[in-house]
Short mmCIF file of C-alpha atoms and ligand atoms in Angstrom, two decimals:
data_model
loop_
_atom_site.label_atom_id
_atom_site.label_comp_id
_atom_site.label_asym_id
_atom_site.label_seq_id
_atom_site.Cartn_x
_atom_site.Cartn_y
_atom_site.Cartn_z
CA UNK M 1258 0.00 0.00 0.00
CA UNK M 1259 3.20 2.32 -0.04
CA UNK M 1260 2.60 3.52 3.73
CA UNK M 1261 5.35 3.51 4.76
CA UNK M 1262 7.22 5.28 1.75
CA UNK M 1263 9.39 7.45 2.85
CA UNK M 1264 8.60 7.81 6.55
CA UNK M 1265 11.07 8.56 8.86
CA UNK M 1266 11.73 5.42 11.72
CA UNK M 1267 14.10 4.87 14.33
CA UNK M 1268 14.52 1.15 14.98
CA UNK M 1269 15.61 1.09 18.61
CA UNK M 1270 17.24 -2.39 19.18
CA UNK M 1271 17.69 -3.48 22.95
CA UNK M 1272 20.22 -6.38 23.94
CA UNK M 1273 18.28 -9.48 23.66
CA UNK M 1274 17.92 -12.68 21.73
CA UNK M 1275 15.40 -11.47 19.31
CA UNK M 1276 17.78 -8.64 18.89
CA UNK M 1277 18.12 -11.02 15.42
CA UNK M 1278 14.87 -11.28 14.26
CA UNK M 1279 15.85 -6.71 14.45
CA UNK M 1280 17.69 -7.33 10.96
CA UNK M 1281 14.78 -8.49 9.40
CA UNK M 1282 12.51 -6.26 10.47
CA UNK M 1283 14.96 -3.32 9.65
CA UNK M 1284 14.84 -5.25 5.94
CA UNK M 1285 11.05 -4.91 5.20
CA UNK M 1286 11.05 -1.23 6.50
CA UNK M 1287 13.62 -0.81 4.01
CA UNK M 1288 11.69 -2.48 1.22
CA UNK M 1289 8.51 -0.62 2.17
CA UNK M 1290 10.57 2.47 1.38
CA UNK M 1291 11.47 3.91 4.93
CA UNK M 1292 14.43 5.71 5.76
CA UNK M 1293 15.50 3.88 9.07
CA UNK M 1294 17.86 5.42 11.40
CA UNK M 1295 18.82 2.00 13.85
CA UNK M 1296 19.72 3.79 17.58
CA UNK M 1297 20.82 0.30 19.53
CA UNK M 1298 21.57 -0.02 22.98
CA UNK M 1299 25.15 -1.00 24.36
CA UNK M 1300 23.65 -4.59 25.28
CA UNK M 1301 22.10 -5.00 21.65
CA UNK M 1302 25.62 -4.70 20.44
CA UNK M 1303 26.70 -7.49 22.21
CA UNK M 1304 23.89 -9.56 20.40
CA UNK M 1305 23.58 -8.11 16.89
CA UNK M 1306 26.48 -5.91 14.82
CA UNK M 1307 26.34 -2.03 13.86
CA UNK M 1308 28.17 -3.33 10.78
CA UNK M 1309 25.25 -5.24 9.84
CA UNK M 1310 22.73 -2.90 10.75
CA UNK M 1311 24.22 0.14 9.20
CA UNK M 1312 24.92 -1.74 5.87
CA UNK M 1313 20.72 -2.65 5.83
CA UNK M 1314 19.91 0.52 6.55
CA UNK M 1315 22.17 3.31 4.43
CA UNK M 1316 22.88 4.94 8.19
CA UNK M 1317 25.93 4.88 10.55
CA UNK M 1318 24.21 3.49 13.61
CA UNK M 1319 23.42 5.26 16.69
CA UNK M 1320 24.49 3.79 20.39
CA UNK M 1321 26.56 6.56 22.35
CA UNK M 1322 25.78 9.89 23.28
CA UNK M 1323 29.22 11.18 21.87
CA UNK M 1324 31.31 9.93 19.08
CA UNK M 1325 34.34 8.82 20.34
CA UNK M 1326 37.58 11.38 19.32
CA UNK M 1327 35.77 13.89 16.68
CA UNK M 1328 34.34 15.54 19.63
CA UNK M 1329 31.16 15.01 18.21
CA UNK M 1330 27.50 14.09 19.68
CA UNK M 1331 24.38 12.13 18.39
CA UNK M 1332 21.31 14.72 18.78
CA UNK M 1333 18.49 12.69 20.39
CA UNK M 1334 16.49 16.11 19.98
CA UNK M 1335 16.70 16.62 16.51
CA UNK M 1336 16.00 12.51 15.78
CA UNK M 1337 13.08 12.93 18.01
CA UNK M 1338 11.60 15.50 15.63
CA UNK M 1339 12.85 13.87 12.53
CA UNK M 1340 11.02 10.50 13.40
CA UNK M 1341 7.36 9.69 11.89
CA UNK M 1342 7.57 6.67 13.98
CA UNK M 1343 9.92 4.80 16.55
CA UNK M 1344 9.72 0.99 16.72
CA UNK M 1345 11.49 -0.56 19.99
CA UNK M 1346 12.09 -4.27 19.05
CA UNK M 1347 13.44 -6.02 20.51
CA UNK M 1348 12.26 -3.63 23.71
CA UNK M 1349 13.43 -5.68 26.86
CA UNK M 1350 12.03 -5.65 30.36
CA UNK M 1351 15.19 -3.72 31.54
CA UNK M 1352 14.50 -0.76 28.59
CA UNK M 1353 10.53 -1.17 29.62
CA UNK M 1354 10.90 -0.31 33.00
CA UNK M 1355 13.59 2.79 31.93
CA UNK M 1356 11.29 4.07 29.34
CA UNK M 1357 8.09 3.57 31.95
CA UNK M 1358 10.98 5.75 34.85
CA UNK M 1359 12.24 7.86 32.28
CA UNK M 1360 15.62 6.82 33.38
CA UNK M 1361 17.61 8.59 30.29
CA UNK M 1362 20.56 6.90 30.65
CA UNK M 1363 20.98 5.46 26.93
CA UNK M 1364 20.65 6.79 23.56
CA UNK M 1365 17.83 4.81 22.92
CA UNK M 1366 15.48 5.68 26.53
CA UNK M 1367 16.52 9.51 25.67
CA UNK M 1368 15.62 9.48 22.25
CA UNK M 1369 12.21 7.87 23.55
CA UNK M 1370 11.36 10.83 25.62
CA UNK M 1371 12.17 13.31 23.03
CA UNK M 1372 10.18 11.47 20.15
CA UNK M 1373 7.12 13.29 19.24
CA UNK M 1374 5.88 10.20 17.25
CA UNK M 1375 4.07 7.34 17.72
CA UNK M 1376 6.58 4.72 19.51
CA UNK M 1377 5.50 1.04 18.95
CA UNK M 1378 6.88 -1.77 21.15
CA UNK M 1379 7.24 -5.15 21.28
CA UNK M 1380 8.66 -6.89 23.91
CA UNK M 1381 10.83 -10.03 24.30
CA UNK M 1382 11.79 -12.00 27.34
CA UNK M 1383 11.93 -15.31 29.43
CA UNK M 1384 7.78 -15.84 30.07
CA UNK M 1385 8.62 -15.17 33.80
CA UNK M 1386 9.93 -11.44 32.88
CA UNK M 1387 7.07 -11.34 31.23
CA UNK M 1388 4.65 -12.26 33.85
CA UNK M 1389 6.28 -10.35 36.45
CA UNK M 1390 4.20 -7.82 37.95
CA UNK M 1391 6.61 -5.02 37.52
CA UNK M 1392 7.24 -5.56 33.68
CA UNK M 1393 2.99 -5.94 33.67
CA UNK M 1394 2.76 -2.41 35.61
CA UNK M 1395 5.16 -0.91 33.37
CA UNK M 1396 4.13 -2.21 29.78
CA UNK M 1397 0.20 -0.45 31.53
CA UNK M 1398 2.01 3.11 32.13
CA UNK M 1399 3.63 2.60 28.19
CA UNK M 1400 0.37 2.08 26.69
CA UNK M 1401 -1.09 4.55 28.94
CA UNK M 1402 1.11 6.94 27.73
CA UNK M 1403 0.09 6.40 24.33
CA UNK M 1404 2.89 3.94 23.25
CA UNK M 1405 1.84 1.09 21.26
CA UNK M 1406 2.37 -2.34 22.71
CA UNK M 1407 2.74 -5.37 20.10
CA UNK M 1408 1.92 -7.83 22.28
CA UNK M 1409 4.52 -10.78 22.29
CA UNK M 1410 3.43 -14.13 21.23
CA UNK M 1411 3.60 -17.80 22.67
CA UNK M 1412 5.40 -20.12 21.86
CA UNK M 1413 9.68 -21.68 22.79
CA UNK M 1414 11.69 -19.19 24.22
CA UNK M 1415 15.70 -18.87 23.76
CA UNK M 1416 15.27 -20.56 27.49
CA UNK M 1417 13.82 -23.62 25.85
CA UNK M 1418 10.86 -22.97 28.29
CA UNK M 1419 7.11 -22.45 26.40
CA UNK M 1420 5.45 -19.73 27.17
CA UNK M 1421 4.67 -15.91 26.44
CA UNK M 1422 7.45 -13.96 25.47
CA UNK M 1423 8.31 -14.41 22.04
CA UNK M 1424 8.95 -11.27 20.12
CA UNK M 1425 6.43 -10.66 17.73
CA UNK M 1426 7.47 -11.70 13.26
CA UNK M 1427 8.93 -8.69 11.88
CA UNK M 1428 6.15 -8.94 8.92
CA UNK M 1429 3.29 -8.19 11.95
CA UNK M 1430 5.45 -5.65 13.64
CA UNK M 1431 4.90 -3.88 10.29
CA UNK M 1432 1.57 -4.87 9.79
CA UNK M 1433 0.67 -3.08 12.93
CA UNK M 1434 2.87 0.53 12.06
CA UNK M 1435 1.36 0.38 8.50
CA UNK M 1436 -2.50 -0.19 10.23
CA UNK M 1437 -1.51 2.57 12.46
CA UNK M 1438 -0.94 4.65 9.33
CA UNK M 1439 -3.71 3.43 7.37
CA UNK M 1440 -5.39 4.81 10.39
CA UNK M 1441 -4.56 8.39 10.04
CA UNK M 1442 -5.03 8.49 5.90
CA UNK M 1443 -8.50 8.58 6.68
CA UNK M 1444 -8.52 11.52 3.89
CA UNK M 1445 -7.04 9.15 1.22
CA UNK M 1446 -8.26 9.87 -2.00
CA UNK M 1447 -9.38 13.28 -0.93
CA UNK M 1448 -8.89 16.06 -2.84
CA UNK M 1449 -9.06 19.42 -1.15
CA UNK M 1450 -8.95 22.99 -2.04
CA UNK M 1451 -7.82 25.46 0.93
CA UNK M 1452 -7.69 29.02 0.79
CA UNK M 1453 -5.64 30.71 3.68
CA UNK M 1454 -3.47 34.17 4.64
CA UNK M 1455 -4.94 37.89 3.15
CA UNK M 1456 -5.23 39.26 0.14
CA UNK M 1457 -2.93 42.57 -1.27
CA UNK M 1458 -5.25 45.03 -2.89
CA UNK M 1459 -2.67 47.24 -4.58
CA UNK M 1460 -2.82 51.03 -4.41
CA UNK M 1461 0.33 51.89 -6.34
CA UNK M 1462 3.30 49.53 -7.29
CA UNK M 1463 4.79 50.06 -3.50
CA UNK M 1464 1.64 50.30 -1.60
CA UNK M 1465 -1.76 47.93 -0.74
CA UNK M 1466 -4.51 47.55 1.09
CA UNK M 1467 -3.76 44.83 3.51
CA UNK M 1468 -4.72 42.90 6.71
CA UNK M 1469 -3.72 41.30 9.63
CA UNK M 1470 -3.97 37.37 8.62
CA UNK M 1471 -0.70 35.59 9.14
CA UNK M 1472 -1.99 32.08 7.15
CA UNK M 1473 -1.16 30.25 9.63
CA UNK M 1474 -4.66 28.69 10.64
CA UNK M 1475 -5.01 27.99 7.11
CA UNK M 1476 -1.27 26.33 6.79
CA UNK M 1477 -2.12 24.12 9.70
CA UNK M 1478 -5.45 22.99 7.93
CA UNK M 1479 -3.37 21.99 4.83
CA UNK M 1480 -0.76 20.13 6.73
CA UNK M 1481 -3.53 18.11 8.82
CA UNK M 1482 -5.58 17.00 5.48
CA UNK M 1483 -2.12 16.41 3.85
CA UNK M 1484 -1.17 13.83 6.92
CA UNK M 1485 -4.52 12.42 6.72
CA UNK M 1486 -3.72 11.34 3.21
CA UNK M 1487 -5.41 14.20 1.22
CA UNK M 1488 -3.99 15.66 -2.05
CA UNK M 1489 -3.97 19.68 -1.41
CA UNK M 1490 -4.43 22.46 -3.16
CA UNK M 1491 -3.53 25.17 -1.20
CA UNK M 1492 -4.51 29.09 -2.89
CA UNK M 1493 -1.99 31.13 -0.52
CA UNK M 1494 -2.28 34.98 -0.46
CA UNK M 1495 0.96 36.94 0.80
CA UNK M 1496 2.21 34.84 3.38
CA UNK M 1497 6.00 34.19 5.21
CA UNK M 1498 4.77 30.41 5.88
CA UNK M 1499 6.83 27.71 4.18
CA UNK M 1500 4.52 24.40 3.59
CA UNK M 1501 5.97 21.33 5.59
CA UNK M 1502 4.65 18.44 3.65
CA UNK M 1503 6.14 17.75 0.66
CA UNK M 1504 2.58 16.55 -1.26
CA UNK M 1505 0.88 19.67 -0.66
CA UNK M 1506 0.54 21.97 -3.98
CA UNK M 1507 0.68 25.85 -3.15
CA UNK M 1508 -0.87 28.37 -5.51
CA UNK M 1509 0.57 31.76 -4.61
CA UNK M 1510 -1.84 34.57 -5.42
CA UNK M 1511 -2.14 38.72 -4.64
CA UNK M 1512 -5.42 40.45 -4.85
CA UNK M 1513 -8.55 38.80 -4.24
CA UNK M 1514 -9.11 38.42 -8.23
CA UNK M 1515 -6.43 36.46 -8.98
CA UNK M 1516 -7.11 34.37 -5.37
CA UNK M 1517 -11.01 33.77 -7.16
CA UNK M 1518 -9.41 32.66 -10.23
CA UNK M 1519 -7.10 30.45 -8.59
CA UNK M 1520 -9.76 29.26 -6.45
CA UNK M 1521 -12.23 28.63 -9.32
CA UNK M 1522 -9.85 26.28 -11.55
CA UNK M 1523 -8.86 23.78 -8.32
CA UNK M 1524 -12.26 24.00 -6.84
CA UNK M 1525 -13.77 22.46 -10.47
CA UNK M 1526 -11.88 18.96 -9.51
CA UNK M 1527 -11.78 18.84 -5.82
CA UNK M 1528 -14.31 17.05 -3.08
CA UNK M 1529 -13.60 19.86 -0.74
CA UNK M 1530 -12.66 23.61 -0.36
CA UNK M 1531 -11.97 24.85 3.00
CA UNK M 1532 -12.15 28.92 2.77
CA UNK M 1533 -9.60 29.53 5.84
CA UNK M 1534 -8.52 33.57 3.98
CA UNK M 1535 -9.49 36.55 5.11
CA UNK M 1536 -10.03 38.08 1.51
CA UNK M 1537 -10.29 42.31 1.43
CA UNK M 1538 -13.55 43.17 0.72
CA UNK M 1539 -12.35 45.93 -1.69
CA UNK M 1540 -9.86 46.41 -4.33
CA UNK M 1541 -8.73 49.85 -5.70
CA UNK M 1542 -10.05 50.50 -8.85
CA UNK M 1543 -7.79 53.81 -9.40
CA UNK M 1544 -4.56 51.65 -8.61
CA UNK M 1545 -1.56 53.72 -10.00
CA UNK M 1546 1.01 52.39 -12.51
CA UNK M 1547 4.08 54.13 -11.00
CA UNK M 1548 4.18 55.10 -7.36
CA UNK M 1549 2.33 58.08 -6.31
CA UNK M 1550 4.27 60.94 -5.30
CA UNK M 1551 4.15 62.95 -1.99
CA UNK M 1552 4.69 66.77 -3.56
CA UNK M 1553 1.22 66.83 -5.09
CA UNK M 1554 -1.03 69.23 -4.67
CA UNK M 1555 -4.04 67.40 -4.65
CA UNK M 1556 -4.16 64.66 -1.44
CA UNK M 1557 -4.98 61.59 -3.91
CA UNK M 1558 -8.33 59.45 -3.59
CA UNK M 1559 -8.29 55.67 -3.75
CA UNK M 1560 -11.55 54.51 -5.16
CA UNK M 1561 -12.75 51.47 -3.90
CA UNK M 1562 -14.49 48.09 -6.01
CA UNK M 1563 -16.42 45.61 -4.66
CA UNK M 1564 -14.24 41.96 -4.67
CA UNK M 1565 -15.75 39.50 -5.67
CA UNK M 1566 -17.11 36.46 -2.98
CA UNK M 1567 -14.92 33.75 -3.56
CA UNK M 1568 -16.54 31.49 -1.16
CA UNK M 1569 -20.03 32.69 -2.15
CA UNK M 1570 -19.29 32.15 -5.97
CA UNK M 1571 -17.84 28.58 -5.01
CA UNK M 1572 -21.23 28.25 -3.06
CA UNK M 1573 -23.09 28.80 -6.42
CA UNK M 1574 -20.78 26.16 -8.42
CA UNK M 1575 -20.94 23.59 -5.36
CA UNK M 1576 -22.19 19.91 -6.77
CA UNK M 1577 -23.62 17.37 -5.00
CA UNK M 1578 -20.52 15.76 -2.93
CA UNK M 1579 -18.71 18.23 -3.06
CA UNK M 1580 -18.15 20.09 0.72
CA UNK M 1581 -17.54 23.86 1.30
CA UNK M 1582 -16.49 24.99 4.45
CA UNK M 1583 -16.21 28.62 5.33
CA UNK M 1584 -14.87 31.16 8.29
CA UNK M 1585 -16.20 33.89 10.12
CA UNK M 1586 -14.46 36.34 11.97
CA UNK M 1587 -16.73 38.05 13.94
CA UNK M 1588 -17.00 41.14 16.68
CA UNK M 1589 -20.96 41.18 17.68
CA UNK M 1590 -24.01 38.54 17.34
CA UNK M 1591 -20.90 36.09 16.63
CA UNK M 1592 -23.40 32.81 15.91
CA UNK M 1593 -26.40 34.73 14.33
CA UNK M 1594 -23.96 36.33 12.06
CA UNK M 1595 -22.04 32.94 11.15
CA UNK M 1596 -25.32 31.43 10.20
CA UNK M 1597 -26.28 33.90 7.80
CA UNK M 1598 -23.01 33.12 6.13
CA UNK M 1599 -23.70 29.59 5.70
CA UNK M 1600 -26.93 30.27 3.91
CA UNK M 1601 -25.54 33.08 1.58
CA UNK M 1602 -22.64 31.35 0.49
CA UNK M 1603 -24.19 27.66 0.55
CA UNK M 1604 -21.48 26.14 2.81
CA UNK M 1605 -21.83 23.03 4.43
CA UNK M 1606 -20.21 24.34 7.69
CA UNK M 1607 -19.06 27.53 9.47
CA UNK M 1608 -15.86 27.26 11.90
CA UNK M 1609 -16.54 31.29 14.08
CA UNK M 1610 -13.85 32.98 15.41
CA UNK M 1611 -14.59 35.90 17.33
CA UNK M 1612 -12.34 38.60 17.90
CA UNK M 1613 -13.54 39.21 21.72
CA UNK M 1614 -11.78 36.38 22.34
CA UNK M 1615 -8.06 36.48 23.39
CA UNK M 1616 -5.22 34.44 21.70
CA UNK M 1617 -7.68 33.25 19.19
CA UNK M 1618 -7.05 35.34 15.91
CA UNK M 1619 -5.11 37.20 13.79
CA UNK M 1620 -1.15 36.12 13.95
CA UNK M 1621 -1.55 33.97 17.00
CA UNK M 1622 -0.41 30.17 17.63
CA UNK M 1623 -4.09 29.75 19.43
CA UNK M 1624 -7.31 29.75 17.92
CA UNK M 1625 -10.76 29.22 19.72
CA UNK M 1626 -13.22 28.35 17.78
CA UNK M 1627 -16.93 26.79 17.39
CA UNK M 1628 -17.92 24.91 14.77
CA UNK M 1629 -21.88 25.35 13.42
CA UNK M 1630 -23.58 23.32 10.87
CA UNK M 1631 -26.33 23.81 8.57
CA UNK M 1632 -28.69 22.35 10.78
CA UNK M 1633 -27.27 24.96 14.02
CA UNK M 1634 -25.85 22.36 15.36
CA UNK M 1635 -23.04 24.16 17.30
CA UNK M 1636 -19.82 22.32 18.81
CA UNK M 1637 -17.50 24.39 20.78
CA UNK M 1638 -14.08 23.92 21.58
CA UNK M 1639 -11.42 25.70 24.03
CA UNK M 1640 -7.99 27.23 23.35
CA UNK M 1641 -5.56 25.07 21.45
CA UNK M 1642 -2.90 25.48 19.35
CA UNK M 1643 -3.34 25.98 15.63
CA UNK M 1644 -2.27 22.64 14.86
CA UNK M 1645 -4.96 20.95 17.17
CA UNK M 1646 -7.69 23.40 15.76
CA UNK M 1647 -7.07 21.91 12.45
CA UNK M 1648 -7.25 18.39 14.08
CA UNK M 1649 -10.54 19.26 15.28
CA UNK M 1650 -12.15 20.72 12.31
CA UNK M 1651 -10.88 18.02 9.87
CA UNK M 1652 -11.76 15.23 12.27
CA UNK M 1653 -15.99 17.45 11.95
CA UNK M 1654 -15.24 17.08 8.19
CA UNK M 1655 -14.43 13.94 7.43
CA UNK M 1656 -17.51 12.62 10.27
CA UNK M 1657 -19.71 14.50 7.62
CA UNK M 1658 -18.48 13.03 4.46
N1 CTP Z 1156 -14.74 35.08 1.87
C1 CTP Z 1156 -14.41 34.89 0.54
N2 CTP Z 1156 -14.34 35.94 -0.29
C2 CTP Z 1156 -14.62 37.18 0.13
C3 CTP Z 1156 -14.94 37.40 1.51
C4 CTP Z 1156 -14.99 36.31 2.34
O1 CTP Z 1156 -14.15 33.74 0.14
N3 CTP Z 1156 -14.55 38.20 -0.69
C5 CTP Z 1156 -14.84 33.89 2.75
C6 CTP Z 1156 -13.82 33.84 3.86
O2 CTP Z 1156 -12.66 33.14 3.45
C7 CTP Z 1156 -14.58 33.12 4.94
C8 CTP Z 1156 -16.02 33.55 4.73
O3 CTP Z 1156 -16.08 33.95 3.37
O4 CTP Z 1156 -14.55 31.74 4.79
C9 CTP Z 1156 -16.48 34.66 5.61
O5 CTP Z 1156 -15.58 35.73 5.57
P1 CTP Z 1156 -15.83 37.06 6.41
O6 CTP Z 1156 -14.75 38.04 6.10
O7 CTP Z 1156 -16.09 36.70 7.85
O8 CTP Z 1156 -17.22 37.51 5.82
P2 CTP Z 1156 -17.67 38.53 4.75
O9 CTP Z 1156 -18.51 37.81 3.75
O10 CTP Z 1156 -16.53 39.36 4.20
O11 CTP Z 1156 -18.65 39.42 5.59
P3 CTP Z 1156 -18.35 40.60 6.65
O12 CTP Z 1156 -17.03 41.21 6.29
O13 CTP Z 1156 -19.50 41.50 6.45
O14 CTP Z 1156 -18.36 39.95 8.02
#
């Protein structure tokens, strides 16, 4: 299914027996077109070599803190943002009961607390390990952290005893990180249209007509459908936001005109368009050719144009299955003015920001917002970061397609 192309995983390999089976599951992450970055611990050496491991993967391995004479040191920081996923496998009770303490005293536990990604386990021991209280208690506090436990299977251990304890086949490990990520494409297939940051309304070749909208809640809606598997359009007015994910398409645009136009053509062959910009309301119909000078002696007008809607005229156009979602930014009657929105410009759903609230507009990290349907149906949710707005509203749009 290709979902595992190109992710980013660090295979953390803890000293045990299984520490074998740790090649071949670094080989099918490889096939499946990860990039693999193997951190091991100072036991796993003793069972399984870097050689090996670095050959599979295309990476110098990771065990040490510091690299020994350059001076150098191995940034568990910067792998803990660079990882889509971290699988510990072999994970041992000894590494279990560290990562449960948050004993950093490895490469491997402190590159566990700084990953921001999913972290899948699967432990391997003697079936008494395994059935110890202790390693029970602390495989609970894993998962109740949010860690995924691959449960290890039955069956004769490197002690010759039967029991539980076996570490699970490498080809089910990654069955369960690709389900995991099948999980989160629920926008596969998707196309999407998104509209974010202001619009320049030019006065003179030096000068516009401007506003306060940084993109950014718009940025974070394209990044959340791109995760989710969605292919994204995304119609940016003048903006200093870079696009993270490499599949999203960006559109750059100036005035509201062009923004319409741009708007128009991706809308025609998408499923959804999410209107996140705050278009001007207004262009300058007067706009100068060279800039207008200060030693005049008349004080020069601007004469103002109605822009056109873009969400409204995408309203018009909308065909059955296809899902337009729009903003409102508003000061007074905040939901009775929202709702009159969705019926003039035929969207599906209204996310309202109002500006009486604090941290929850224009240039901000935050955003507060309530989401209202066509039915009034209103959902409101508290304070969040951008990122987690975008959760939220994509998570209300993909429950109503
Ligand atoms: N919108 C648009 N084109 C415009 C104006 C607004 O596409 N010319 C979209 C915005 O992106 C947003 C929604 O319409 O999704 C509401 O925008 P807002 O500025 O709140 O509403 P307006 O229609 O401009 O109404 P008003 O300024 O009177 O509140």
């Amino acid at each position: 299914m290709g979902l595992l192309k190109g992710k980013h995983i660090i295979l953390g390999i803890c000293g045990g027996i299984a520490a074998y089976k740790s090649v071949f599951l670094l080989r099918l992450l490889v096939k499946a077109g990860a990039e693999v970055q193997v951190v091991i611990t100072p036991a796993g050496k003793e069972f399984i070599t870097p050689v090996t491991l670095s050959a599979l993967s295309g990476r110098p391995v990771i065990s040490e803190f510091f690299t020994a004479n350059t001076g150098s040191w191995n940034s568990h920081v910067d792998l803990g943002v660079w990882a889509d996923a971290m699988i510990i496998a072999p994970a041992t009770a000894s590494t279990i009961g560290k990562m449960a303490g948050g004993i950093a005293d490895n490469m491997l536990v402190t590159t566990y607390l700084s990953a921001k990604c999913p972290v899948f386990l699967a432990p391997a021991m003697d079936l008494d390990m395994m059935a110890h209280p202790s390693t029970k208690r602390n495989l609970e506090l894993l998962a109740g952290y949010g860690n995924h436990i691959i449960e290890p299977a039955e069956g004769e251990l490197a002690s010759h005893l039967v029991g539980k304890g076996r570490m699970e086949e490498p080809e089910n490990i990654v069955k369960a990180v690709e389900a995991f990520f099948a999980s989160q494409c629920d926008m596969a297939g998707l196309r999407v249209m998104i509209t974010a940051g202001p619009t320049h309304e030019r006065i003179d070749p030096v000068r516009f007509i401007g506003n306060y909208s940084s993109g950014k809640m718009g940025f974070a809606i394209a990044e959340e459908c791109a995760r989710r598997g969605a292919e994204v359009t995304l119609v940016s007015g003048p903006v200093s936001l870079q696009c993270v994910h490499p599949g999203i398409r960006r559109v750059n645009v100036e005035s509201a005109r062009e923004m319409l136009a741009a708007a128009e053509e991706a809308f025609a062959t998408s499923d959804v368009a999410i209107m996140c910009a705050a278009v001007a309301d207004y262009y300058v119909e007067n706009q100068a050719t060279s800039k207008i000078k200060r030693e005049k002696d008349e004080i020069p007008q601007i004469v103002l144009q109605r822009n056109p809607d873009i969400a409204a005229t995408l309203g018009a156009k909308k065909q059955p299955g296809q899902v337009l979602v729009g903003f409102a930014l508003e000061t007074d009657n905040e939901a009775a003015n929202a709702r009159l929105k969705i019926e003039r410009k035929n969207l599906d759903f209204i996310v309202l920001n109002s500006m009486r609230d604090k941290d929850a507009c224009f240039g901000t990290d935050t955003n507060k917002v309530t989401i209202i349907d066509r039915s009034g149906v209103e959902k409101a949710f508290g304070l969040k970061p951008k990122s987690e707005v975008a959760h939220d509203i994509v998570n209300h749009l993909v429950e109503i397609i």
